[in-house]
Amino acid sequence: MNSRTETASRRTQKSSKKKRTNKTGRIILSIFRVIVFFAVVFSVIIGGILAGMTLAYVATTEDLTAEQLVLTGFTTRVYDCNGNEIMALQGDKNREMVDFKDIPQDLKDAFVAIEDKRFYKHPGIDVKRIAGAVINFFKPGASSYGGSTITQQVIKNLTGNDERSVKRKIQEWKLALSLERNLSKDQILELYLNLIYMGQNCYGVQAAAQTYFNKDVSELTLAECASLAGITNLPGKYDPFTEKGRENNIKRQRIILKEMLDQGYITEAEYQKAINEELKFAESNKRTAENASNQPYFIDQVVKDVKRDLMAQGYSEEVAIRMIYNGGLQIYTTMDPDIQKAMDEVFTDEKYFTKVNKKTSQTPQAAMVIMDPNGYVRALYGGSGEKIGAPLNRASDPQVQRQPGSTFKPIAIYGPAINERRITAATIVDDVPVYMLGVDKGAYPNNFDYSYAGLTTIRNAIKRSVNVVAAKVWQDILGPDLSLEYLDKVNLNRDNERYLSLALGGLNQGVNPLQMAAAYVPFVSKGIYYEPMTYTKVLDMKGNVILEKKPKSTIVYDETAAYVMVDMLKSVVSESGGTAVGLGQLQNGKMPTAGKTGTTSQNFDKWFVGFSPYYVGAVWYGYDHNVSISSAESNRALQIWHDVMEKVHEKLEPIPFAEPEGIVRKRICIYSGKIATDLCASDPRGSAVRTELFIKGTEPSDDNLCDVHVKARVCKDSTDANGKSLLAGEYCPESSVEEKVFIRRPVPYVPVKPGEKAPADLIYELPEGEYCNVHGPAEVPDLEDIVDDIPDIPNENSSNRNPWIDFFDELDQTFPRIFRRDDR
C-alpha cells in the first residue's frame, strides 16, 4: 500500500472514530438533559408539595391564647366549700417568678451565648441555625445540633407541644415570628428565663438559683450563672445533686464561659476569675420539703385533680402547673373546714400513733377520707402526725395499694348479690369447712378464728365477717363475672383478678381510702356511685370559668338493695357479735351508723369503712413496709374513725337512713331463713326469731314455714361422745325422758377429711337414728315368784296400807311399757 493510500486510510479511521465519539457524546448529553429535565420537574413537584404543605401548616397554625401567655406571678387562691379562702398558692417556690430587671446580666448573657448567640439579630427563627441543623442531620457521624432559637423554645414551653414532626416545626416558626412582632427581645427573654425547666422540679431561673445555690437569682456570681445556664440543656445529665451530674455541670460551665468570652460578653479577667471560682452547691434539694409542708394533704389532691383536668383540655403538664401556681386562679374546693379540722386534730395527736409494736422501728401510719352522699370529698389526711416535707399521701395517691380485707365483701359480693336478687339478708349458707383450692391443699378459705358456725344467714355472715360464707356466695351464687362487673361500676376495675381471694379482699392491686370511701357512697346515696370530687370550679383571674366540675354518677344498686345493705351493715356496729360494736357507734348510739371492718392476712392492714346518713368515712391503719399489727394497736383504725366522726357529728341531729318504698318485713328463723314457728323461739341457743327486711318479692311466703327446727323426745341418761342426749327408746323410763328442740340440716354435714373441725351447731342437730343405749328390756321374773307374791285380799275394815298397791307398783317398775298407773 502506497503512502497516499495509507494516509487516506488513517484519515478515514480518524473520521469514523470521531463520528462515533460525537454520537456517544450526543447520547450522553441527551440522557443528561433528560435527567436534568426530570430532576427539575421532580424538584418543582416536590417543591410544590412542600410549599403547599408549608402553606397549609401555616394556615392552620393557631395563635397563642391569652392563657398561654400568662405567667406573671399572680397568686392563686383556694377556697373551701363555703367560699372562704383556705390558703394562697403563691407559686410553689420551685416555680417562683422573677422580673427581668432582677435577673443578673451575666445570666441573661450566659443563656444567649450558649442557647442562641444570634438572638438579638434574628426575627424569631435563625436561618443559619436551621441550615446547620439540616446539614448536620445528613452528615455521617455528626452529633445532634439544635435548630431552635430562644423564641422557639418559648413557643414550645407555652404550647406544651414538643412533637417531633415537620408540621410542628413549621407552625412553631410561624408562632415565633408572630411573637417577635408583638413582644420585645427583653420580654421574650424574660418569658424564657421564667419558663425553662431546670431539673429537680424547678421551673425558671429563680427557683433554680434557690434550689442549687440557696441564693436569690439576683445574688448569683458569673461562675454560678454559667453553671445554671448549662443545666437546661439536659437537666438529668447536668444535675449538681448527683456526683456525675456535678462533674458534667462544671465541664459545661467552662464551655459556656468560653463562649461568653469569645462572643464578647465578658473580659479575659472575668473569664479567668470565673474559671477559678469554686462552685458551692447546696447539699440537697431542701426546697421541695419546705414548700410542701405548708400545703395540706387535701390541697395536694386538689392540685393533682385540677392539673389532670387542665391537661384533659389540652394544656401540657408544665403549663397546667404554671397556671395553678402562678396564674392567679380561684379554685373552689369541696373541703368542709370543720370536718377537716376534726380530722387534723386526731391525726396530729400522737396518742393514736404511739409506738407499741416491738416488731418494727417504723412509725405507724394511717389515712382517712370523708365524703358526703353526693360524692364531695369533705376532708382528707394522708399520714400520721404533722405533715412534714412531701410525704406520700396515703389517703388518695394512686401509688398507695393496700389490701382491703373484709371491707371489700360488701362491694364485691353482698351488694351485687342482693341487687341481683340472688340472696336476701335471710339466705342461709352452711358455714362448714370447704376446700376450694382442692382437698389436698387443706381447708380454704378459713374463718378468722378457724372455727365454723354452721347454718348462717347473710346478715350474720356480714356481722361476724365469715369468710366461708362470702366465698360460697361469690363462687356459687353470684359468680365472678358479676362481681367484677359491679366493681367496675364503683371504679375499681379488677378484670384481671378473677380469683377467689378477691372475694375476701386479697387483691393483687390494692386500694386507698379515697377509693373505698367512694365505693361505699352508693349505700347511702340510693345506690348511686359518684366519682370523688375535690373541687367544683376554677376561675381565671378575670373571673372566667375555665373548669367546672359536675358530679359523674353511675347507678350501682337500686334503692331497695342499697337500703337492705345499709341495714345489714348496721348489725356490724350495733348487734352482739358484730365486729365493730361500740366504736362503730356515734352519739352513744343515737346517730344511726353502719360499716364494715377489714383485716388482711398476717394483720398487715386494719380498715374500717363506716357511715352515717350524713357522711362516709374510710380509715386505713398499718405500716408503710408490711409489719404485723400488734394486739395493742388492733383497734386503732376503728378508734380513729370513731373519734374523728364523733367530732364531725357533734352538732348534727340524729336522722334515720331513708327507707325507700318496696321494703317488706317478715318474722323469720335465722337458721332456716323461712317463716318462724314456735319451735324457732325455743332454740337451745336462744330465740332464733328475727324480723328481717326483704326487697318486695324476695320475702318467704307465709306458708313457707321453718323446717329446720324439730321437737323430739330424748333420754337424759344417754348421751353421745359430745354430750348430746340421744333419742328416747321404748324402754327408757318416763323419768329419764324429756322433749327438746333440735335443728335438722337441709343437707347433712359430712366431714371431707378425718379430724376435720366440725361446725359449732352440730351439737344442736337432731340425732336421727341414734337411740338410747342405756335402757333395754327388763329381765322377766319367774311366774311362780309373781304368784307367790300376790297378797291376800285385805279385810275391808283393816286400817293397814292396801298390799295390792305395793304389788302393782313393783309390776310397774318391772314392766314399764305394759303396766301404767293410768290403765289400772
PDB file of C-alpha atoms in Angstrom, residues 270-512:
ATOM      1  CA  GLU A 270     -13.655  37.933  84.290  1.00  0.00           C
ATOM      2  CA  TYR A 271     -13.284  34.650  82.474  1.00  0.00           C
ATOM      3  CA  GLN A 272     -10.234  33.621  84.480  1.00  0.00           C
ATOM      4  CA  LYS A 273     -11.858  34.624  87.764  1.00  0.00           C
ATOM      5  CA  ALA A 274     -14.982  32.594  86.996  1.00  0.00           C
ATOM      6  CA  ILE A 275     -12.954  29.573  85.901  1.00  0.00           C
ATOM      7  CA  ASN A 276     -11.076  29.592  89.184  1.00  0.00           C
ATOM      8  CA  GLU A 277     -14.143  30.113  91.393  1.00  0.00           C
ATOM      9  CA  GLU A 278     -15.185  27.054  93.378  1.00  0.00           C
ATOM     10  CA  LEU A 279     -18.874  26.367  92.928  1.00  0.00           C
ATOM     11  CA  LYS A 280     -20.632  25.849  96.261  1.00  0.00           C
ATOM     12  CA  PHE A 281     -23.769  23.869  95.508  1.00  0.00           C
ATOM     13  CA  ALA A 282     -26.478  23.150  98.062  1.00  0.00           C
ATOM     14  CA  GLU A 283     -26.178  19.708  99.613  1.00  0.00           C
ATOM     15  CA  SER A 284     -29.642  18.584  98.505  1.00  0.00           C
ATOM     16  CA  ASN A 285     -32.999  19.828  97.328  1.00  0.00           C
ATOM     17  CA  LYS A 286     -34.456  21.069 100.604  1.00  0.00           C
ATOM     18  CA  ARG A 287     -36.981  23.335  98.976  1.00  0.00           C
ATOM     19  CA  THR A 288     -39.475  20.651  97.954  1.00  0.00           C
ATOM     20  CA  ALA A 289     -39.933  19.623 101.572  1.00  0.00           C
ATOM     21  CA  GLU A 290     -40.148  23.228 102.796  1.00  0.00           C
ATOM     22  CA  ASN A 291     -42.801  24.151 100.299  1.00  0.00           C
ATOM     23  CA  ALA A 292     -44.874  21.013 100.566  1.00  0.00           C
ATOM     24  CA  SER A 293     -45.086  21.236 104.350  1.00  0.00           C
ATOM     25  CA  ASN A 294     -47.206  24.366 104.017  1.00  0.00           C
ATOM     26  CA  GLN A 295     -49.716  22.670 101.758  1.00  0.00           C
ATOM     27  CA  PRO A 296     -52.264  20.316 103.380  1.00  0.00           C
ATOM     28  CA  TYR A 297     -52.850  16.833 102.032  1.00  0.00           C
ATOM     29  CA  PHE A 298     -56.253  17.946 100.782  1.00  0.00           C
ATOM     30  CA  ILE A 299     -54.717  20.746  98.700  1.00  0.00           C
ATOM     31  CA  ASP A 300     -52.142  18.312  97.316  1.00  0.00           C
ATOM     32  CA  GLN A 301     -55.029  16.269  95.936  1.00  0.00           C
ATOM     33  CA  VAL A 302     -56.863  19.332  94.635  1.00  0.00           C
ATOM     34  CA  VAL A 303     -53.752  20.407  92.710  1.00  0.00           C
ATOM     35  CA  LYS A 304     -53.468  16.922  91.175  1.00  0.00           C
ATOM     36  CA  ASP A 305     -57.124  16.907  90.165  1.00  0.00           C
ATOM     37  CA  VAL A 306     -57.049  20.401  88.668  1.00  0.00           C
ATOM     38  CA  LYS A 307     -53.822  19.620  86.812  1.00  0.00           C
ATOM     39  CA  ARG A 308     -55.338  16.418  85.401  1.00  0.00           C
ATOM     40  CA  ASP A 309     -58.436  18.233  84.163  1.00  0.00           C
ATOM     41  CA  LEU A 310     -56.432  21.082  82.637  1.00  0.00           C
ATOM     42  CA  MET A 311     -54.316  18.551  80.768  1.00  0.00           C
ATOM     43  CA  ALA A 312     -57.516  16.894  79.538  1.00  0.00           C
ATOM     44  CA  GLN A 313     -58.351  20.242  77.920  1.00  0.00           C
ATOM     45  CA  GLY A 314     -55.081  20.227  76.009  1.00  0.00           C
ATOM     46  CA  TYR A 315     -52.655  22.000  78.316  1.00  0.00           C
ATOM     47  CA  SER A 316     -49.250  20.432  78.839  1.00  0.00           C
ATOM     48  CA  GLU A 317     -48.289  19.393  82.347  1.00  0.00           C
ATOM     49  CA  GLU A 318     -45.854  22.297  82.597  1.00  0.00           C
ATOM     50  CA  VAL A 319     -48.438  24.863  81.516  1.00  0.00           C
ATOM     51  CA  ALA A 320     -51.072  23.347  83.822  1.00  0.00           C
ATOM     52  CA  ILE A 321     -48.764  23.540  86.836  1.00  0.00           C
ATOM     53  CA  ARG A 322     -47.757  27.072  85.917  1.00  0.00           C
ATOM     54  CA  MET A 323     -51.395  28.115  85.725  1.00  0.00           C
ATOM     55  CA  ILE A 324     -52.189  26.544  89.088  1.00  0.00           C
ATOM     56  CA  TYR A 325     -49.321  28.108  90.979  1.00  0.00           C
ATOM     57  CA  ASN A 326     -48.774  31.338  89.089  1.00  0.00           C
ATOM     58  CA  GLY A 327     -51.886  32.035  87.068  1.00  0.00           C
ATOM     59  CA  GLY A 328     -53.947  33.902  89.663  1.00  0.00           C
ATOM     60  CA  LEU A 329     -56.650  31.226  89.607  1.00  0.00           C
ATOM     61  CA  GLN A 330     -59.554  30.898  92.021  1.00  0.00           C
ATOM     62  CA  ILE A 331     -60.049  27.257  92.982  1.00  0.00           C
ATOM     63  CA  TYR A 332     -63.263  26.375  94.811  1.00  0.00           C
ATOM     64  CA  THR A 333     -62.865  23.101  96.676  1.00  0.00           C
ATOM     65  CA  THR A 334     -65.276  20.723  98.389  1.00  0.00           C
ATOM     66  CA  MET A 335     -63.384  20.849 101.704  1.00  0.00           C
ATOM     67  CA  ASP A 336     -65.515  21.403 104.779  1.00  0.00           C
ATOM     68  CA  PRO A 337     -63.215  23.302 107.181  1.00  0.00           C
ATOM     69  CA  ASP A 338     -64.903  21.969 110.322  1.00  0.00           C
ATOM     70  CA  ILE A 339     -64.624  18.360 109.179  1.00  0.00           C
ATOM     71  CA  GLN A 340     -61.035  18.840 108.077  1.00  0.00           C
ATOM     72  CA  LYS A 341     -60.195  20.436 111.418  1.00  0.00           C
ATOM     73  CA  ALA A 342     -61.675  17.477 113.306  1.00  0.00           C
ATOM     74  CA  MET A 343     -59.576  15.104 111.218  1.00  0.00           C
ATOM     75  CA  ASP A 344     -56.434  17.212 111.626  1.00  0.00           C
ATOM     76  CA  GLU A 345     -56.833  17.214 115.425  1.00  0.00           C
ATOM     77  CA  VAL A 346     -56.951  13.432 115.618  1.00  0.00           C
ATOM     78  CA  PHE A 347     -54.187  12.751 113.120  1.00  0.00           C
ATOM     79  CA  THR A 348     -51.801  15.174 114.795  1.00  0.00           C
ATOM     80  CA  ASP A 349     -52.454  13.698 118.256  1.00  0.00           C
ATOM     81  CA  GLU A 350     -49.593  11.310 118.955  1.00  0.00           C
ATOM     82  CA  LYS A 351     -51.678   9.103 121.254  1.00  0.00           C
ATOM     83  CA  TYR A 352     -53.209   7.461 118.189  1.00  0.00           C
ATOM     84  CA  PHE A 353     -49.750   6.584 116.863  1.00  0.00           C
ATOM     85  CA  THR A 354     -47.788   5.700 119.980  1.00  0.00           C
ATOM     86  CA  LYS A 355     -45.202   3.058 119.142  1.00  0.00           C
ATOM     87  CA  VAL A 356     -46.240  -0.179 120.833  1.00  0.00           C
ATOM     88  CA  ASN A 357     -45.236  -2.640 118.126  1.00  0.00           C
ATOM     89  CA  LYS A 358     -41.898  -4.198 119.086  1.00  0.00           C
ATOM     90  CA  LYS A 359     -41.554  -5.929 115.727  1.00  0.00           C
ATOM     91  CA  THR A 360     -40.541  -2.738 113.915  1.00  0.00           C
ATOM     92  CA  SER A 361     -38.919   0.647 114.370  1.00  0.00           C
ATOM     93  CA  GLN A 362     -41.270   2.194 111.811  1.00  0.00           C
ATOM     94  CA  THR A 363     -43.759   4.846 112.765  1.00  0.00           C
ATOM     95  CA  PRO A 364     -47.324   3.565 112.469  1.00  0.00           C
ATOM     96  CA  GLN A 365     -49.293   5.237 109.711  1.00  0.00           C
ATOM     97  CA  ALA A 366     -52.930   5.893 108.964  1.00  0.00           C
ATOM     98  CA  ALA A 367     -55.012   7.739 106.415  1.00  0.00           C
ATOM     99  CA  MET A 368     -58.630   8.813 106.209  1.00  0.00           C
ATOM    100  CA  VAL A 369     -61.138  10.255 103.749  1.00  0.00           C
ATOM    101  CA  ILE A 370     -64.619  11.602 104.491  1.00  0.00           C
ATOM    102  CA  MET A 371     -67.161  12.038 101.694  1.00  0.00           C
ATOM    103  CA  ASP A 372     -70.772  13.082 101.663  1.00  0.00           C
ATOM    104  CA  PRO A 373     -73.500  11.085  99.859  1.00  0.00           C
ATOM    105  CA  ASN A 374     -73.114  13.309  96.763  1.00  0.00           C
ATOM    106  CA  GLY A 375     -69.501  12.349  96.179  1.00  0.00           C
ATOM    107  CA  TYR A 376     -67.933  15.535  97.549  1.00  0.00           C
ATOM    108  CA  VAL A 377     -64.705  14.904  99.443  1.00  0.00           C
ATOM    109  CA  ARG A 378     -65.074  16.891 102.662  1.00  0.00           C
ATOM    110  CA  ALA A 379     -61.794  16.053 104.403  1.00  0.00           C
ATOM    111  CA  LEU A 380     -58.651  14.051 103.773  1.00  0.00           C
ATOM    112  CA  TYR A 381     -55.475  13.222 105.685  1.00  0.00           C
ATOM    113  CA  GLY A 382     -52.609  11.192 104.291  1.00  0.00           C
ATOM    114  CA  GLY A 383     -50.369  10.131 107.168  1.00  0.00           C
ATOM    115  CA  SER A 384     -49.745  10.123 110.891  1.00  0.00           C
ATOM    116  CA  GLY A 385     -48.722  13.317 112.664  1.00  0.00           C
ATOM    117  CA  GLU A 386     -47.920  16.763 111.311  1.00  0.00           C
ATOM    118  CA  LYS A 387     -47.268  16.877 107.598  1.00  0.00           C
ATOM    119  CA  ILE A 388     -43.537  17.463 107.204  1.00  0.00           C
ATOM    120  CA  GLY A 389     -41.875  17.591 103.813  1.00  0.00           C
ATOM    121  CA  ALA A 390     -43.548  15.981 100.860  1.00  0.00           C
ATOM    122  CA  PRO A 391     -44.704  12.620 102.251  1.00  0.00           C
ATOM    123  CA  LEU A 392     -46.745  10.049 100.433  1.00  0.00           C
ATOM    124  CA  ASN A 393     -50.439  10.916 100.503  1.00  0.00           C
ATOM    125  CA  ARG A 394     -51.697   7.552 101.746  1.00  0.00           C
ATOM    126  CA  ALA A 395     -55.305   8.700 101.563  1.00  0.00           C
ATOM    127  CA  SER A 396     -55.523   9.197  97.821  1.00  0.00           C
ATOM    128  CA  ASP A 397     -52.244   8.662  95.977  1.00  0.00           C
ATOM    129  CA  PRO A 398     -52.649   6.024  93.218  1.00  0.00           C
ATOM    130  CA  GLN A 399     -49.329   4.534  94.328  1.00  0.00           C
ATOM    131  CA  VAL A 400     -50.993   3.509  97.590  1.00  0.00           C
ATOM    132  CA  GLN A 401     -52.241  -0.025  97.140  1.00  0.00           C
ATOM    133  CA  ARG A 402     -53.251  -1.586 100.434  1.00  0.00           C
ATOM    134  CA  GLN A 403     -55.180  -4.815 100.810  1.00  0.00           C
ATOM    135  CA  PRO A 404     -58.767  -4.019 101.953  1.00  0.00           C
ATOM    136  CA  GLY A 405     -59.595  -7.296 103.663  1.00  0.00           C
ATOM    137  CA  SER A 406     -63.247  -7.845 104.535  1.00  0.00           C
ATOM    138  CA  THR A 407     -64.228  -4.250 103.751  1.00  0.00           C
ATOM    139  CA  PHE A 408     -64.260  -5.495 100.153  1.00  0.00           C
ATOM    140  CA  LYS A 409     -67.034  -8.048 100.739  1.00  0.00           C
ATOM    141  CA  PRO A 410     -69.996  -5.621 100.675  1.00  0.00           C
ATOM    142  CA  ILE A 411     -68.936  -4.121  97.318  1.00  0.00           C
ATOM    143  CA  ALA A 412     -67.599  -7.275  95.642  1.00  0.00           C
ATOM    144  CA  ILE A 413     -70.133  -9.843  96.885  1.00  0.00           C
ATOM    145  CA  TYR A 414     -73.074  -8.930  99.061  1.00  0.00           C
ATOM    146  CA  GLY A 415     -74.199  -5.656  97.468  1.00  0.00           C
ATOM    147  CA  PRO A 416     -74.184  -7.159  93.954  1.00  0.00           C
ATOM    148  CA  ALA A 417     -75.847 -10.401  95.088  1.00  0.00           C
ATOM    149  CA  ILE A 418     -78.631  -8.526  96.912  1.00  0.00           C
ATOM    150  CA  ASN A 419     -79.164  -6.262  93.912  1.00  0.00           C
ATOM    151  CA  GLU A 420     -79.337  -9.253  91.553  1.00  0.00           C
ATOM    152  CA  ARG A 421     -81.871 -10.917  93.892  1.00  0.00           C
ATOM    153  CA  ARG A 422     -79.535 -13.895  94.211  1.00  0.00           C
ATOM    154  CA  ILE A 423     -79.654 -13.668  98.007  1.00  0.00           C
ATOM    155  CA  THR A 424     -81.576 -11.950 100.786  1.00  0.00           C
ATOM    156  CA  ALA A 425     -80.494 -10.936 104.252  1.00  0.00           C
ATOM    157  CA  ALA A 426     -82.072 -14.220 105.427  1.00  0.00           C
ATOM    158  CA  THR A 427     -80.438 -16.526 102.896  1.00  0.00           C
ATOM    159  CA  ILE A 428     -78.829 -19.461 104.699  1.00  0.00           C
ATOM    160  CA  VAL A 429     -75.330 -20.677 103.866  1.00  0.00           C
ATOM    161  CA  ASP A 430     -73.782 -23.542 105.801  1.00  0.00           C
ATOM    162  CA  ASP A 431     -70.549 -22.349 107.378  1.00  0.00           C
ATOM    163  CA  VAL A 432     -68.576 -25.598 107.342  1.00  0.00           C
ATOM    164  CA  PRO A 433     -65.049 -26.478 106.195  1.00  0.00           C
ATOM    165  CA  VAL A 434     -64.600 -26.123 102.427  1.00  0.00           C
ATOM    166  CA  TYR A 435     -61.728 -26.986 100.107  1.00  0.00           C
ATOM    167  CA  MET A 436     -61.947 -24.502  97.268  1.00  0.00           C
ATOM    168  CA  LEU A 437     -58.308 -24.954  96.292  1.00  0.00           C
ATOM    169  CA  GLY A 438     -58.513 -28.730  96.449  1.00  0.00           C
ATOM    170  CA  VAL A 439     -58.761 -31.230  99.297  1.00  0.00           C
ATOM    171  CA  ASP A 440     -55.043 -31.916  99.147  1.00  0.00           C
ATOM    172  CA  LYS A 441     -54.299 -28.246  99.908  1.00  0.00           C
ATOM    173  CA  GLY A 442     -56.384 -28.155 103.067  1.00  0.00           C
ATOM    174  CA  ALA A 443     -59.434 -26.173 104.087  1.00  0.00           C
ATOM    175  CA  TYR A 444     -59.725 -22.850 102.262  1.00  0.00           C
ATOM    176  CA  PRO A 445     -60.804 -20.261 102.969  1.00  0.00           C
ATOM    177  CA  ASN A 446     -60.580 -20.288 106.722  1.00  0.00           C
ATOM    178  CA  ASN A 447     -62.539 -18.024 109.000  1.00  0.00           C
ATOM    179  CA  PHE A 448     -60.532 -15.573 111.043  1.00  0.00           C
ATOM    180  CA  ASP A 449     -60.821 -17.698 114.209  1.00  0.00           C
ATOM    181  CA  TYR A 450     -60.564 -21.037 112.373  1.00  0.00           C
ATOM    182  CA  SER A 451     -63.985 -22.094 113.631  1.00  0.00           C
ATOM    183  CA  TYR A 452     -67.277 -22.729 111.842  1.00  0.00           C
ATOM    184  CA  ALA A 453     -70.756 -21.755 112.968  1.00  0.00           C
ATOM    185  CA  GLY A 454     -72.892 -23.925 110.710  1.00  0.00           C
ATOM    186  CA  LEU A 455     -76.192 -22.610 109.344  1.00  0.00           C
ATOM    187  CA  THR A 456     -75.720 -18.840 108.968  1.00  0.00           C
ATOM    188  CA  THR A 457     -77.768 -16.030 107.471  1.00  0.00           C
ATOM    189  CA  ILE A 458     -76.140 -13.488 105.171  1.00  0.00           C
ATOM    190  CA  ARG A 459     -76.775 -10.833 107.814  1.00  0.00           C
ATOM    191  CA  ASN A 460     -74.866 -12.773 110.441  1.00  0.00           C
ATOM    192  CA  ALA A 461     -72.109 -13.626 107.964  1.00  0.00           C
ATOM    193  CA  ILE A 462     -71.575  -9.911 107.343  1.00  0.00           C
ATOM    194  CA  LYS A 463     -71.854  -9.075 111.031  1.00  0.00           C
ATOM    195  CA  ARG A 464     -69.248 -11.646 112.054  1.00  0.00           C
ATOM    196  CA  SER A 465     -67.191 -11.359 108.836  1.00  0.00           C
ATOM    197  CA  VAL A 466     -67.430 -15.048 107.919  1.00  0.00           C
ATOM    198  CA  ASN A 467     -65.032 -15.877 105.075  1.00  0.00           C
ATOM    199  CA  VAL A 468     -66.546 -19.243 104.165  1.00  0.00           C
ATOM    200  CA  VAL A 469     -69.985 -17.746 103.535  1.00  0.00           C
ATOM    201  CA  ALA A 470     -68.507 -14.905 101.475  1.00  0.00           C
ATOM    202  CA  ALA A 471     -66.524 -17.317  99.336  1.00  0.00           C
ATOM    203  CA  LYS A 472     -69.526 -19.592  98.741  1.00  0.00           C
ATOM    204  CA  VAL A 473     -71.734 -16.678  97.692  1.00  0.00           C
ATOM    205  CA  TRP A 474     -69.052 -15.261  95.382  1.00  0.00           C
ATOM    206  CA  GLN A 475     -68.277 -18.549  93.700  1.00  0.00           C
ATOM    207  CA  ASP A 476     -71.549 -20.485  93.738  1.00  0.00           C
ATOM    208  CA  ILE A 477     -74.353 -17.919  93.906  1.00  0.00           C
ATOM    209  CA  LEU A 478     -73.181 -14.595  92.442  1.00  0.00           C
ATOM    210  CA  GLY A 479     -70.372 -15.692  90.175  1.00  0.00           C
ATOM    211  CA  PRO A 480     -67.037 -13.967  89.481  1.00  0.00           C
ATOM    212  CA  ASP A 481     -68.215 -12.231  86.295  1.00  0.00           C
ATOM    213  CA  LEU A 482     -70.996 -10.307  88.013  1.00  0.00           C
ATOM    214  CA  SER A 483     -68.699  -9.432  90.892  1.00  0.00           C
ATOM    215  CA  LEU A 484     -66.141  -7.859  88.556  1.00  0.00           C
ATOM    216  CA  GLU A 485     -68.901  -6.068  86.677  1.00  0.00           C
ATOM    217  CA  TYR A 486     -70.124  -4.400  89.866  1.00  0.00           C
ATOM    218  CA  LEU A 487     -66.589  -3.465  90.886  1.00  0.00           C
ATOM    219  CA  ASP A 488     -66.230  -1.680  87.553  1.00  0.00           C
ATOM    220  CA  LYS A 489     -69.300   0.373  88.451  1.00  0.00           C
ATOM    221  CA  VAL A 490     -67.571   1.738  91.541  1.00  0.00           C
ATOM    222  CA  ASN A 491     -64.414   2.493  89.573  1.00  0.00           C
ATOM    223  CA  LEU A 492     -62.449  -0.487  90.884  1.00  0.00           C
ATOM    224  CA  ASN A 493     -61.532  -2.347  87.732  1.00  0.00           C
ATOM    225  CA  ARG A 494     -60.199  -5.751  88.670  1.00  0.00           C
ATOM    226  CA  ASP A 495     -60.950  -7.652  85.474  1.00  0.00           C
ATOM    227  CA  ASN A 496     -57.515  -9.274  85.619  1.00  0.00           C
ATOM    228  CA  GLU A 497     -58.078 -10.520  89.180  1.00  0.00           C
ATOM    229  CA  ARG A 498     -60.676 -13.187  88.610  1.00  0.00           C
ATOM    230  CA  TYR A 499     -59.730 -15.368  91.539  1.00  0.00           C
ATOM    231  CA  LEU A 500     -61.238 -16.360  94.852  1.00  0.00           C
ATOM    232  CA  SER A 501     -59.023 -14.266  97.109  1.00  0.00           C
ATOM    233  CA  LEU A 502     -60.580 -11.146  95.587  1.00  0.00           C
ATOM    234  CA  ALA A 503     -63.829 -12.060  97.340  1.00  0.00           C
ATOM    235  CA  LEU A 504     -62.004 -11.843 100.664  1.00  0.00           C
ATOM    236  CA  GLY A 505     -60.173  -8.597  99.900  1.00  0.00           C
ATOM    237  CA  GLY A 506     -56.850 -10.188  98.960  1.00  0.00           C
ATOM    238  CA  LEU A 507     -56.135  -8.155  95.846  1.00  0.00           C
ATOM    239  CA  ASN A 508     -53.162  -8.048  93.531  1.00  0.00           C
ATOM    240  CA  GLN A 509     -53.712  -4.320  93.060  1.00  0.00           C
ATOM    241  CA  GLY A 510     -54.719  -2.767  96.350  1.00  0.00           C
ATOM    242  CA  VAL A 511     -56.841   0.275  97.137  1.00  0.00           C
ATOM    243  CA  ASN A 512     -56.617   3.526  99.090  1.00  0.00           C
TER     244      ASN A 512
END
